[in-house]
Coordinates of C-alpha atoms (C1' of nucleotides) in Angstrom, one line a residue:
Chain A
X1 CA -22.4 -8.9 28.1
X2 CA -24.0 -9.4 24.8
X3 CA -22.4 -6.2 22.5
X4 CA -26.2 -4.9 21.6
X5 CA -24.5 -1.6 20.7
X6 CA -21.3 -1.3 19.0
X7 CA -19.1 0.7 20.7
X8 CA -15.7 1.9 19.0
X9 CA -13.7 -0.4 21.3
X10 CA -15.4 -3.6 20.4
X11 CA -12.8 -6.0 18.8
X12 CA -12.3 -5.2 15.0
X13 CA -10.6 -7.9 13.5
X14 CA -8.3 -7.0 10.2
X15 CA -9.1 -3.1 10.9
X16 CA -5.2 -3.1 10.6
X17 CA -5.0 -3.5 7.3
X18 CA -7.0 -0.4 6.4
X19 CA -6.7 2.5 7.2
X20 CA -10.2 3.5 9.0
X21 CA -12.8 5.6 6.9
X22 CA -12.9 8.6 9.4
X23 CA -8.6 8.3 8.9
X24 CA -8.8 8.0 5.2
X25 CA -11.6 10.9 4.9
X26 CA -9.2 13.6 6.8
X27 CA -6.7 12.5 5.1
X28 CA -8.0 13.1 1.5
X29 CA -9.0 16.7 3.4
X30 CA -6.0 17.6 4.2
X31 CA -4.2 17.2 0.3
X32 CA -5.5 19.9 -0.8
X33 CA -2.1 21.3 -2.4
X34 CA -2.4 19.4 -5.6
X35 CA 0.4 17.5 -6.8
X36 CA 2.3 15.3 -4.6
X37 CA 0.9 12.3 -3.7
X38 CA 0.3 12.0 -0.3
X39 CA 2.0 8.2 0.4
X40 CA -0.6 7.1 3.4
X41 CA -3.2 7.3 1.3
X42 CA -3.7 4.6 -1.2
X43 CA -5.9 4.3 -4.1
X44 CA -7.7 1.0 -5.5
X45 CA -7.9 2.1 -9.2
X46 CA -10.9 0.1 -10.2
X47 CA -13.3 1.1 -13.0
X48 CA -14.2 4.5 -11.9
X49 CA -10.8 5.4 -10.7
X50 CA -9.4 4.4 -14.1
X51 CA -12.0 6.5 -15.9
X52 CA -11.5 9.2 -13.9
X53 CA -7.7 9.5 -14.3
X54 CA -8.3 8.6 -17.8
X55 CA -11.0 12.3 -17.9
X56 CA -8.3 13.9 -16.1
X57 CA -5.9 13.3 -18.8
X58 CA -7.8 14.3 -21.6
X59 CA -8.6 17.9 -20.2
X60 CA -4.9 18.4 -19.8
X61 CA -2.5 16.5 -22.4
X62 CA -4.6 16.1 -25.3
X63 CA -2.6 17.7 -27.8
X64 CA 0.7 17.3 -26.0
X65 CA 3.6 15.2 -27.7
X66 CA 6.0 12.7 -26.2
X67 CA 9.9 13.7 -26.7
X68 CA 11.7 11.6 -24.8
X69 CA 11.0 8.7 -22.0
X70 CA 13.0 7.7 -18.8
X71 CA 12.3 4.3 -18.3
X72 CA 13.1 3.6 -14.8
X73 CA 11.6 0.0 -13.9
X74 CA 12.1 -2.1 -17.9
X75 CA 10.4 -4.9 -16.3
X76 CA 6.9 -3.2 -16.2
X77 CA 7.0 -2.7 -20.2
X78 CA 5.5 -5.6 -21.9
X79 CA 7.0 -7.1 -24.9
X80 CA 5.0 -4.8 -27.4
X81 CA 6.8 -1.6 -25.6
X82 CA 10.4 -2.9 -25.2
X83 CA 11.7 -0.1 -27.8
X84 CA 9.3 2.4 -26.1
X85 CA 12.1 5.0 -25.9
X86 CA 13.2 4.6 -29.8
X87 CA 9.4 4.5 -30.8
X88 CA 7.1 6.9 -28.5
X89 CA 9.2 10.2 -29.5
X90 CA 7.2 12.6 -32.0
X91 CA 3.9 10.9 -30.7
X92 CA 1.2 13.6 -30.5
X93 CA -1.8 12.5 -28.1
X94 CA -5.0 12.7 -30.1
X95 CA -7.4 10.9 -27.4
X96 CA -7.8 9.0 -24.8
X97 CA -10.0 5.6 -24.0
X98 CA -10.6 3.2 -21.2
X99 CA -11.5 -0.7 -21.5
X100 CA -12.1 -2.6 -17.9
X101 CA -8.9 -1.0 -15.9
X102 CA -7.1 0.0 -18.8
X103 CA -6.0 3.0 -19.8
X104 CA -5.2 4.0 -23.1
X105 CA -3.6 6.8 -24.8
X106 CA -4.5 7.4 -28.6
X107 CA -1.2 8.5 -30.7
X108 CA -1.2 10.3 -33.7
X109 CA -0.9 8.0 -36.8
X110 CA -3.3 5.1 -35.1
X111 CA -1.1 4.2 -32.5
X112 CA -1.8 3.2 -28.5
X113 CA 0.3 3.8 -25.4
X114 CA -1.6 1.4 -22.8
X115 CA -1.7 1.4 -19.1
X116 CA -2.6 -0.5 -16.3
X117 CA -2.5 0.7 -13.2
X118 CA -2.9 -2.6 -10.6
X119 CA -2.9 -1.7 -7.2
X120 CA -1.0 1.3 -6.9
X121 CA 0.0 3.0 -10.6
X122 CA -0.8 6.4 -10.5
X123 CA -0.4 8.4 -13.2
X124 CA 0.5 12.6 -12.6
X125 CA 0.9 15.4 -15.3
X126 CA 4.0 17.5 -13.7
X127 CA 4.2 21.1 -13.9
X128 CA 8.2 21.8 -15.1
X129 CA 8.9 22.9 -11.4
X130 CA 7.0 20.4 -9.3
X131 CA 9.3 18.0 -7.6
X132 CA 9.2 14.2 -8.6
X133 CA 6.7 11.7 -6.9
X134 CA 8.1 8.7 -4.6
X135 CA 8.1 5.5 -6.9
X136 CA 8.5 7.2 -10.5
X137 CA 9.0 4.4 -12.9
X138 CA 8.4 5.7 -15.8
X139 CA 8.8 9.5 -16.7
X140 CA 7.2 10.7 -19.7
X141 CA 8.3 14.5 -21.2
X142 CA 6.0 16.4 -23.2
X143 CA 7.0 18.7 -25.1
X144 CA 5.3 21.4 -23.0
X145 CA 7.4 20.8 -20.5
X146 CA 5.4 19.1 -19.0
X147 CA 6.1 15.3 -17.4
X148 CA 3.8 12.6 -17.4
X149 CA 4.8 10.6 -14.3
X150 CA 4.1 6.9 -13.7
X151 CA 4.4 6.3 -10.3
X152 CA 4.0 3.0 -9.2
X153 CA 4.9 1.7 -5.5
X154 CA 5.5 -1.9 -5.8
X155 CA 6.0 -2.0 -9.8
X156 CA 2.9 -4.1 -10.3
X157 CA 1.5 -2.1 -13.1
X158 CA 2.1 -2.3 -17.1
X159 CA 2.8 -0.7 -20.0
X160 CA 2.4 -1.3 -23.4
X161 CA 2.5 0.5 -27.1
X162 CA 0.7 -0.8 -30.1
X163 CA 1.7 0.4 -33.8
X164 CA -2.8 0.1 -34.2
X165 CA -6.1 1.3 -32.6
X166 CA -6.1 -2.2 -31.6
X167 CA -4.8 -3.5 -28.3
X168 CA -4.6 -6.8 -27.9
X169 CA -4.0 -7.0 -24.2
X170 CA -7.6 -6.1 -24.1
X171 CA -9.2 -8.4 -26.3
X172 CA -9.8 -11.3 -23.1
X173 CA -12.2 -8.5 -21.3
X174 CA -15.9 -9.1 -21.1
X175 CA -18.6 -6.1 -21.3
X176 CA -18.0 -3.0 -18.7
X177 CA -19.2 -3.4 -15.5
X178 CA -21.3 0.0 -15.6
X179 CA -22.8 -1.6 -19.0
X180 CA -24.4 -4.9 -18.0
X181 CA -27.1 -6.5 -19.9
X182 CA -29.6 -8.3 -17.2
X183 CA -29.7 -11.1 -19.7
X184 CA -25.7 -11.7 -20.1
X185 CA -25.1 -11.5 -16.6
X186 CA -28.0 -14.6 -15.8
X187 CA -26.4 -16.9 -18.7
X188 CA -23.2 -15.9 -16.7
X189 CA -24.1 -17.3 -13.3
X190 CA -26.3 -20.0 -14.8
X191 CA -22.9 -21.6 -16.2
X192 CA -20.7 -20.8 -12.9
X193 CA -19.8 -22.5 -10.0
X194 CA -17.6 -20.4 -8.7
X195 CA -18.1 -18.3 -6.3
X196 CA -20.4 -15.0 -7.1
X197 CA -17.5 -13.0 -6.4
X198 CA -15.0 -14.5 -8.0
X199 CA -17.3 -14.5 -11.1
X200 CA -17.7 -10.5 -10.6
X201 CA -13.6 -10.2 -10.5
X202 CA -12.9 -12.6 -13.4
X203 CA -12.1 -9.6 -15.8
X204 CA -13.0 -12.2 -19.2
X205 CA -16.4 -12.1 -17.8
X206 CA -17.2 -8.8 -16.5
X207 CA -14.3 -6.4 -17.1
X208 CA -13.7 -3.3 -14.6
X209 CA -14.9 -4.8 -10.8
X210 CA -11.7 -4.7 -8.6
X211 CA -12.1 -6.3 -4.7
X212 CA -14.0 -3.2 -3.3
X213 CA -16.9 -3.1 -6.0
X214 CA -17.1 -6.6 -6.0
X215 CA -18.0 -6.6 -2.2
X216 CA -20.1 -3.6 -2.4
X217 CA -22.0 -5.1 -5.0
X218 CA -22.7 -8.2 -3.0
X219 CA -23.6 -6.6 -0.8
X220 CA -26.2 -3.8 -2.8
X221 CA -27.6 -6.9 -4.1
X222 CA -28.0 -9.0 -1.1
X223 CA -25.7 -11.7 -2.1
X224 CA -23.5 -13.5 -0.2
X225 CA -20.1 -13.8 -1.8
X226 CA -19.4 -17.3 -1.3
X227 CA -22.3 -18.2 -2.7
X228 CA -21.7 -20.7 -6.0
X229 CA -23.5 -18.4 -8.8
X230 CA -25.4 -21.2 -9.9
X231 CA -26.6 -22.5 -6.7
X232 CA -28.5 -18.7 -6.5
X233 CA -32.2 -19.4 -6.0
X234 CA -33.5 -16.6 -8.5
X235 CA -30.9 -16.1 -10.7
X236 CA -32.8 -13.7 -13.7
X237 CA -33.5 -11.7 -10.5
X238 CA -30.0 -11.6 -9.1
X239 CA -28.9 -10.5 -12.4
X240 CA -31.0 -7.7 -12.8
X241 CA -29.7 -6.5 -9.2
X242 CA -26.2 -7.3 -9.9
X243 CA -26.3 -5.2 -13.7
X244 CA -28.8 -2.4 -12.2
X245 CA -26.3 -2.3 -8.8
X246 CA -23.1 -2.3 -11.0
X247 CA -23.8 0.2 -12.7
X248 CA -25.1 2.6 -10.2
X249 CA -22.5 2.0 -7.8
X250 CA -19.5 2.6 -10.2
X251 CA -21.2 5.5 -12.1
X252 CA -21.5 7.0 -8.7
X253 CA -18.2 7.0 -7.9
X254 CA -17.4 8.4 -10.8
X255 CA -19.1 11.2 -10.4
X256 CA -17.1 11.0 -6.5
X257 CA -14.2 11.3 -7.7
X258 CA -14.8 13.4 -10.3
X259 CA -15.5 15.8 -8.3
X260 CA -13.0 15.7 -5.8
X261 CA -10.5 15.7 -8.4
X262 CA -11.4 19.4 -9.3
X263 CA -9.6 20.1 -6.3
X264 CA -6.6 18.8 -6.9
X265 CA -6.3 20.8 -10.3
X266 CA -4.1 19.6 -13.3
X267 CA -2.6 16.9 -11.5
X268 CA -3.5 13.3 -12.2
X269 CA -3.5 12.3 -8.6
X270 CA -7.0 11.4 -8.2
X271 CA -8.6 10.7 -4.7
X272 CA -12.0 10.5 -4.6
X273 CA -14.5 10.9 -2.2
X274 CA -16.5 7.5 -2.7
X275 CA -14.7 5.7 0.1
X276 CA -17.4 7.6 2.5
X277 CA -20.4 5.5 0.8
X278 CA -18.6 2.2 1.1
X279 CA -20.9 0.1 2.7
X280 CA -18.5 -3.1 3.7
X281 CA -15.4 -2.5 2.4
X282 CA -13.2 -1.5 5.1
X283 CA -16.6 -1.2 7.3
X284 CA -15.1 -4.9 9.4
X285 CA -15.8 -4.8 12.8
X286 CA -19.0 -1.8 12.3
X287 CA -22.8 -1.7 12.3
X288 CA -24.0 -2.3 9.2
X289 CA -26.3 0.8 7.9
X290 CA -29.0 -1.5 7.7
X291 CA -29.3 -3.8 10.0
X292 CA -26.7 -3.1 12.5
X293 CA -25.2 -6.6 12.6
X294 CA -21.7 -6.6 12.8
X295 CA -19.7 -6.3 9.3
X296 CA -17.6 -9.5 8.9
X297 CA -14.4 -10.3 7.0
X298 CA -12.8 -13.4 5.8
X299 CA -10.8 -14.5 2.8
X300 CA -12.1 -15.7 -0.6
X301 CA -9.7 -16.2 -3.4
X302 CA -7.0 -14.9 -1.9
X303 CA -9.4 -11.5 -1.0
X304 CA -10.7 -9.9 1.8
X305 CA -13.8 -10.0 1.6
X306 CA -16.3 -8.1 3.6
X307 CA -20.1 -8.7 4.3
X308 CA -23.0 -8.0 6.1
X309 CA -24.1 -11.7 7.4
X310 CA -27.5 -10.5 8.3
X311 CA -28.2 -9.3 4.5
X312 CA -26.5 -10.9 2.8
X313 CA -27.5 -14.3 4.4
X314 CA -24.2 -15.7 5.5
X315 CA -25.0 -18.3 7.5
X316 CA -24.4 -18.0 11.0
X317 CA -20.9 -18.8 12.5
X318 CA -20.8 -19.8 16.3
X319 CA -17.6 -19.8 18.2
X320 CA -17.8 -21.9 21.6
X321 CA -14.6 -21.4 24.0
X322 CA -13.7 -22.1 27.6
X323 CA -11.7 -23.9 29.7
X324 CA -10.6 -28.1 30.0
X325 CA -14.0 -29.8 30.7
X326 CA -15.9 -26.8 30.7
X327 CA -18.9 -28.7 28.6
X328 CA -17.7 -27.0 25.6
X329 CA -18.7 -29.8 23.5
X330 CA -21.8 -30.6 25.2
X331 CA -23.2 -27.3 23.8
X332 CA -21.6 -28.2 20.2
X333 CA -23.4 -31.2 21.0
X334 CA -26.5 -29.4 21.1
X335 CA -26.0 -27.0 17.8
X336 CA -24.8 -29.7 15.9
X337 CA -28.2 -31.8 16.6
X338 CA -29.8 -28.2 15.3
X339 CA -28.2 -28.2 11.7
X340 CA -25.2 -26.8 12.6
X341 CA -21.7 -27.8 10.7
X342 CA -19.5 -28.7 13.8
X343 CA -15.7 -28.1 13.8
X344 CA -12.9 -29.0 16.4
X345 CA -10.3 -27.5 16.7
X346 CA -8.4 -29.9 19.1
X347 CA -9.2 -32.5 16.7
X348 CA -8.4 -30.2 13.4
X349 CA -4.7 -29.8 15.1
X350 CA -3.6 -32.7 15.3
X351 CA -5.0 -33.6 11.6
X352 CA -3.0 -30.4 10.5
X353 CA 0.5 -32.0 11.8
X354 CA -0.2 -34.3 8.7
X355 CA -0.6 -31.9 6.2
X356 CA 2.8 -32.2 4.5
X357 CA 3.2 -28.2 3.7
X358 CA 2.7 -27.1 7.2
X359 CA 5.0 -29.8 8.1
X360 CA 7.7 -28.5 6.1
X361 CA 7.3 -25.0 7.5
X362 CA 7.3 -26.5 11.2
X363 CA 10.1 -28.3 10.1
X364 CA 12.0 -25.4 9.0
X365 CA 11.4 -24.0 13.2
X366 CA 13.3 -26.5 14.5
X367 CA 13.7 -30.2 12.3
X368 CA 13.7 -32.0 16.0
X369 CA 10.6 -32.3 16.7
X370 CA 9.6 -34.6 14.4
X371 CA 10.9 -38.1 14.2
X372 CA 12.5 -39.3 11.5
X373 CA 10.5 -40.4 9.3
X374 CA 6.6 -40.4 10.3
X375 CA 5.8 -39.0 13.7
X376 CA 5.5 -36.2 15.5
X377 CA 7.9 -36.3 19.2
X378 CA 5.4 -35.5 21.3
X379 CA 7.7 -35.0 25.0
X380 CA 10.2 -33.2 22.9
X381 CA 7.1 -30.7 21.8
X382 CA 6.0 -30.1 24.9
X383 CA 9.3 -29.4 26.4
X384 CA 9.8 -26.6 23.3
X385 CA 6.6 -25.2 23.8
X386 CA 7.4 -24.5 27.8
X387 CA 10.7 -23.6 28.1
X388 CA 11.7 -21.8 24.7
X389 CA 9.2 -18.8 24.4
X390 CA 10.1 -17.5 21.5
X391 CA 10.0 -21.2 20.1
X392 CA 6.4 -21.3 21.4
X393 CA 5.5 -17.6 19.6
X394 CA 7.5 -19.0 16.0
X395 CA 5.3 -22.4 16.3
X396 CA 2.2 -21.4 17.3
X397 CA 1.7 -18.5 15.0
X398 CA 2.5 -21.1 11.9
X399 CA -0.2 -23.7 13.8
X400 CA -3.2 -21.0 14.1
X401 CA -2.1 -19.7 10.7
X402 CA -2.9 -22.8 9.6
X403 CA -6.3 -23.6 10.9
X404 CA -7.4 -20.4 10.5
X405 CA -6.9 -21.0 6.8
X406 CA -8.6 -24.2 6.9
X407 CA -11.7 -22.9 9.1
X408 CA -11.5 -20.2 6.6
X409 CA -12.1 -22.5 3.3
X410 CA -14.4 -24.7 5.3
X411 CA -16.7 -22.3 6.0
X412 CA -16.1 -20.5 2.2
X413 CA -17.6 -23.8 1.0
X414 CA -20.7 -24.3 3.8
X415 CA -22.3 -21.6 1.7
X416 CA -26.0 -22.4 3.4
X417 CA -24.4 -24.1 6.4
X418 CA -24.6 -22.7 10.0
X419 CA -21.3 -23.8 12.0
X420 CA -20.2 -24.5 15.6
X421 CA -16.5 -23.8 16.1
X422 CA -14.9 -25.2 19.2
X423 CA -11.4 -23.6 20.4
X424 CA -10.4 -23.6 23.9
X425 CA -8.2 -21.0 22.1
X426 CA -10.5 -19.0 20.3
X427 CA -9.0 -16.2 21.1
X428 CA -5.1 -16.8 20.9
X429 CA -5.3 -18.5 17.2
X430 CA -7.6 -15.6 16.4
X431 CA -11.0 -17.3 15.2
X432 CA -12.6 -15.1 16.9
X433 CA -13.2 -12.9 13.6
X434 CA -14.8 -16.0 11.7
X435 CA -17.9 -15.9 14.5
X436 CA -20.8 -14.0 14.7
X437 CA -21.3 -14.9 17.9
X438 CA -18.7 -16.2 21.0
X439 CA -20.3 -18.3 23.6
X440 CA -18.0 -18.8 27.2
X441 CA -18.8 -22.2 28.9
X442 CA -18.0 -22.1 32.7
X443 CA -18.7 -24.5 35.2
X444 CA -17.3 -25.3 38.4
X445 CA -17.5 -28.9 37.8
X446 CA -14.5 -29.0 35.4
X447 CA -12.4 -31.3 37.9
X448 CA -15.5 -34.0 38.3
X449 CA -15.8 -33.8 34.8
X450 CA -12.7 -34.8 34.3
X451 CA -12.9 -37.9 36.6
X452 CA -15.6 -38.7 35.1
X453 CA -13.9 -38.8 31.8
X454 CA -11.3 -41.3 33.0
X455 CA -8.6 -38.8 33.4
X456 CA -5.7 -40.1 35.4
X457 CA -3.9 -36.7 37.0
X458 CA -7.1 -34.3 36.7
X459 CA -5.2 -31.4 38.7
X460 CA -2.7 -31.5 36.5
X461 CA -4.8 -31.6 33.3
X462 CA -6.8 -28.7 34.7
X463 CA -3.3 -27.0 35.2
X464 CA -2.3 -27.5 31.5
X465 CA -5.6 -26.8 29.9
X466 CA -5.9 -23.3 31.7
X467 CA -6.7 -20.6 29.7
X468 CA -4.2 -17.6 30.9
X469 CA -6.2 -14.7 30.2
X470 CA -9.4 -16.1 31.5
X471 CA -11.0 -12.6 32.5
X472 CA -10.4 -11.3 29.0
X473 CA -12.0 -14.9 27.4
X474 CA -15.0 -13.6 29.5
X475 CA -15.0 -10.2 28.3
X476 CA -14.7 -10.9 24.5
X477 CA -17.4 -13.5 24.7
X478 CA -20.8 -12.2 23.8
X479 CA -22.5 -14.9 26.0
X480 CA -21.6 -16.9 29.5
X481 CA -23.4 -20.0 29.4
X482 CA -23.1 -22.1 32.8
X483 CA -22.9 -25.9 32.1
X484 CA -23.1 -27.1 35.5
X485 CA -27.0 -27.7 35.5
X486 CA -29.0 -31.1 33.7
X487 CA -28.4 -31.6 30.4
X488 CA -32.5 -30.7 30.1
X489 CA -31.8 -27.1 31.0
X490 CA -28.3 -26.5 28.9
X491 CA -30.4 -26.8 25.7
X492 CA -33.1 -24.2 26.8
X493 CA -29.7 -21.7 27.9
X494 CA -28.7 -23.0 24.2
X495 CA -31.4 -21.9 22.5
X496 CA -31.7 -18.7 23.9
X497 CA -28.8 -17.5 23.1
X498 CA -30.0 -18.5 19.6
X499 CA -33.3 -16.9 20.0
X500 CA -31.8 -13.4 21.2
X501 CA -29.7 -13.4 18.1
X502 CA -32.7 -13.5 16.2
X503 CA -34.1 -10.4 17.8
X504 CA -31.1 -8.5 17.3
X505 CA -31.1 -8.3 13.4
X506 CA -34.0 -9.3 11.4
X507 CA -33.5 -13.2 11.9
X508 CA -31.5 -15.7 10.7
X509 CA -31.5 -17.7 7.9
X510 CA -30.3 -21.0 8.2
X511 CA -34.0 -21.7 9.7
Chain B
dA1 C1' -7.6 -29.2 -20.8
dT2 C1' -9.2 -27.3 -17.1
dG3 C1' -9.2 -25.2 -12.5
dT4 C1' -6.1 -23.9 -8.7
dT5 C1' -2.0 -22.0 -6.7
dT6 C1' 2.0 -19.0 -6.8
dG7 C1' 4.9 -15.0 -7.8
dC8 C1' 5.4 -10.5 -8.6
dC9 C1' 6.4 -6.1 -5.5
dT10 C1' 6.9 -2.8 -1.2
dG11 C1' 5.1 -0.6 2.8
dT12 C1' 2.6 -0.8 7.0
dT13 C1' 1.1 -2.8 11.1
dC14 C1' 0.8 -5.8 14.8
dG15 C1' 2.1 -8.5 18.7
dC16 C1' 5.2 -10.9 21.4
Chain C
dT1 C1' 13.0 -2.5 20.8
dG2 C1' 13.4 -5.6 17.2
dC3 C1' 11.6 -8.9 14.3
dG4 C1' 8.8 -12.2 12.0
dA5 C1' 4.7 -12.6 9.9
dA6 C1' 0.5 -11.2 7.9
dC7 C1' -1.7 -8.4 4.7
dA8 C1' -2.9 -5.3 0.9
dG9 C1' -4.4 -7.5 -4.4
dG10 C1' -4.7 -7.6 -10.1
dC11 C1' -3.1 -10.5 -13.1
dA12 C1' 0.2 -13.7 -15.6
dA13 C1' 2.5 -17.8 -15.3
dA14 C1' 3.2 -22.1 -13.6
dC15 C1' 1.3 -25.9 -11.8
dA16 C1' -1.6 -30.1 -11.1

DNA sequence: ATGTTTGCCTGTTCGC
DNA sequence: TGCGAACAGGCAAACA
């Protein structure tokens, strides 16, 4: 019942977005030829990948000279490079420099060729035969022959060229990542109320943490992500964790990739090996290495972001599901008297139908089913949501999308909160990821219940509130609780489950 | 003025 | 099978 061990099959929520580690390790195996990028495999460049592309470069076109340029995607050059293709020609690279994620090229005559990668820039050295990557955008000739080859997927990256040694569109940057003074960072989160992650990715603060670093240094330090910086109980502490853990984390993958990169000779195309020591990133779904709680995933600032809730002290999310008059709430009842934050989502539906942007999206499914000006037409709804399937897919995929972004920034903001979800459709609207835990309530008093509650036609409610899937809701539930016993004795089951959870891994610690 | 949201981009995946 | 939607995410720009 209760997934002690975590076998391969147990749910992983947003696995899909990421390729697995044991996928993304073979496939960083198999390139082993050298120059073409291999397109399934995607690289984060961050600090260390930056640094090591920027290594790469030096050892192989110091010395080199631009000739001409092929400037395939204009809208990636900045201003300051416009004229690249009248003004880089004759340019002899003398060295080469990173600040935060940016790259830059020192020309002869103090001048700088500056790039920044983004999500997917990669930059090759091309031998004169070697074929021509997927996205080039920008090609580069040497005049060894030689090609310098921007590649860039979705044309987020820059470029820009500076008649100085300065570079302007670095000035904003705060001190390296790998460099942190202890001191620095605590002033840092004494004065933030932001999120600590968000204060790790603001680049004017601490320049060179991309998503992945930022979670595995939350979670090296034992600090929950959502936490506001300044509400962290010993900050001069924290800082010393977060500078000695930045540091150590992205030197290390430096020397990952470095090394990897040896294999893949003179070309730029760097894929490193540090993905294998990622603790959370990517890890949703898994044991965590220390604990063996279940690594979580939910959105901050527009992120994924990845945690251990067990270490890093997320407070504990409870999801409780089941039928129409199952006791559901009798059981939220319960939690919420223990501390917990209590959500419904019955409740948090209908309040959504006033939100004025969904509206306008539901709108855009079919304008009908609201009334004219104010209300929603609640017979016309209904009749939609049975006979039209493809209405009901279209309707209810905006509706969860919805709540699940609400739940999502509710529980982003109950940084020290524990919280009691209620969803008859836990499942379907897919909130399942946000809990820790999923309790089932059965009884086989639902139809008393729901005389008891006054309901006029309680076959037919039971009808309409079935779950369809029921045997799966039982299977994807980490506890059965059965309601149909005193109200005495529901608490005690209650409070088990929270007791066993305890046991599991190391506590919890919203006590 | 500040903090928050959106747009840029394309490829992949998922589920109905 | 096809199709819509979600998601990846750094940063600038637009927005309140």
């Amino acid at each position: 019942m209760r997934r002690r061990n975590l076998s391969p099959s147990s749910p992983r929520p947003w696995t899909k977005l990421c390729p697995s580690p044991s996928s993304r390790r073979s496939k960083a195996r198999l390139d082993t030829r050298g120059s073409i990028a291999n397109k399934e495999e995607s690289i984060m460049p961050e600090l260390p990948e930056v640094e090591t592309v920027r290594r790469i470069l030096n050892s192989s076109i110091l010395n080199d000279t631009f000739q001409n340029v092929e400037v395939l995607s204009p809208k990636q050059l900045d201003a300051s490079a416009r004229d690249l293709t009248s003004r880089l020609p004759g340019a002899t690279i003398v060295g080469t420099d990173r600040r935060g994620k940016f790259l830059i090229l020192r020309l002869a005559g103090e001048r700088s060729l500056v790039f920044h990668l983004r999500m997917e820039g990669k930059l090759f050295v091309l031998a004169p035969q070697e074929p021509l990557t997927a996205h080039p955008r920008f090609i580069f000739h040497l005049a060894s022959g030689r090609r310098l080859v921007f590649d860039d997927t979705r044309r987020f990256g820059k470029v820009w060229l500076y008649d100085s040694l300065a570079t302007p569109c670095t000035d904003d940057l705060g001190p390296e990542a790998n460099r942190l003074d202890p001191q620095y960072v605590a002033r840092l989160l004494e004065r933030e109320n932001r999120p600590l992650k968000e204060v790790l990715l603001d680049q004017t603060k601490i320049a060179g943490i991309g998503n992945i670093y930022a979670n595995e240094i939350c979670f090296a330090c034992r600090l929950s992500p959502f936490i506001p910086a300044d509400k962290i109980i010993d900050i001069p502490r924290a800082a010393a964790d977060i500078a000695n853990q930045s540091r150590r984390i992205l030197d290390l993958s430096i020397t990952k990739n470095g090394s990897t990169v040896k294999t893949y000779r003179a070309s730029a195309h760097v894929s490193g090996d540090f993905q294998n020591f990622l603790q959370v990133y990517g890890r949703e779904g898994e044991p965590c290495h220390l604990c063996h709680a279940i690594i979580m995933k939910r959105a901050l600032a527009g992120r994924g972001t990845s945690f251990c809730p067990n270490c890093q002290h997320v407070p504990l999310v409870i999801g409780v599901t089941g039928g129409i008059a199952t006791g559901k709430s009798t059981i939220c009842h319960f939690l919420e008297k223990d501390g917990f934050q209590y959500l419904n989502m019955d409740r948090m539906a209908k309040e959504a139908y006033d939100n004025p942007g969904l509206r306008t999206d539901l709108k855009a499914i079919d304008p009908q089913v609201f009334d004219s000006e104010k209300g929603l037409n609640k017979d016309y709804l209904r009749k939609r949501l049975t006979d039209d399937q493809r209405f009901r897919r279209r309707w209810l995929t905006r509706l969860y999308s919805f709540l699940r972004d609400e739940v999502n920034e509710t529980l982003n903001h109950l940084y020290n909160t524990p919280v009691v979800i209620e969803a008859p459709l836990l499942f379907q609207a897919k909130l399942d990821s946000f809990c820790r835990l999923k309790i089932l309530a059965e009884t086989d008093q639902q139809l008393a219940h729901l005389k008891a509650r006054g309901d006029k036609d309680p076959e037919r409610s039971l009808r309409f509130g079935a779950t369809n899937d029921p045997q799966s809701y039982r299977d994807r539930c980490d506890f059965r609780i059965d309601t149909s016993g005193p109200l005495s004795e529901l608490e005690g089951k209650v409070n088990k489950v929270l007791d066993s959870l305890k046991s599991l891994s190391g506590g919890l610690d919203h006590d």
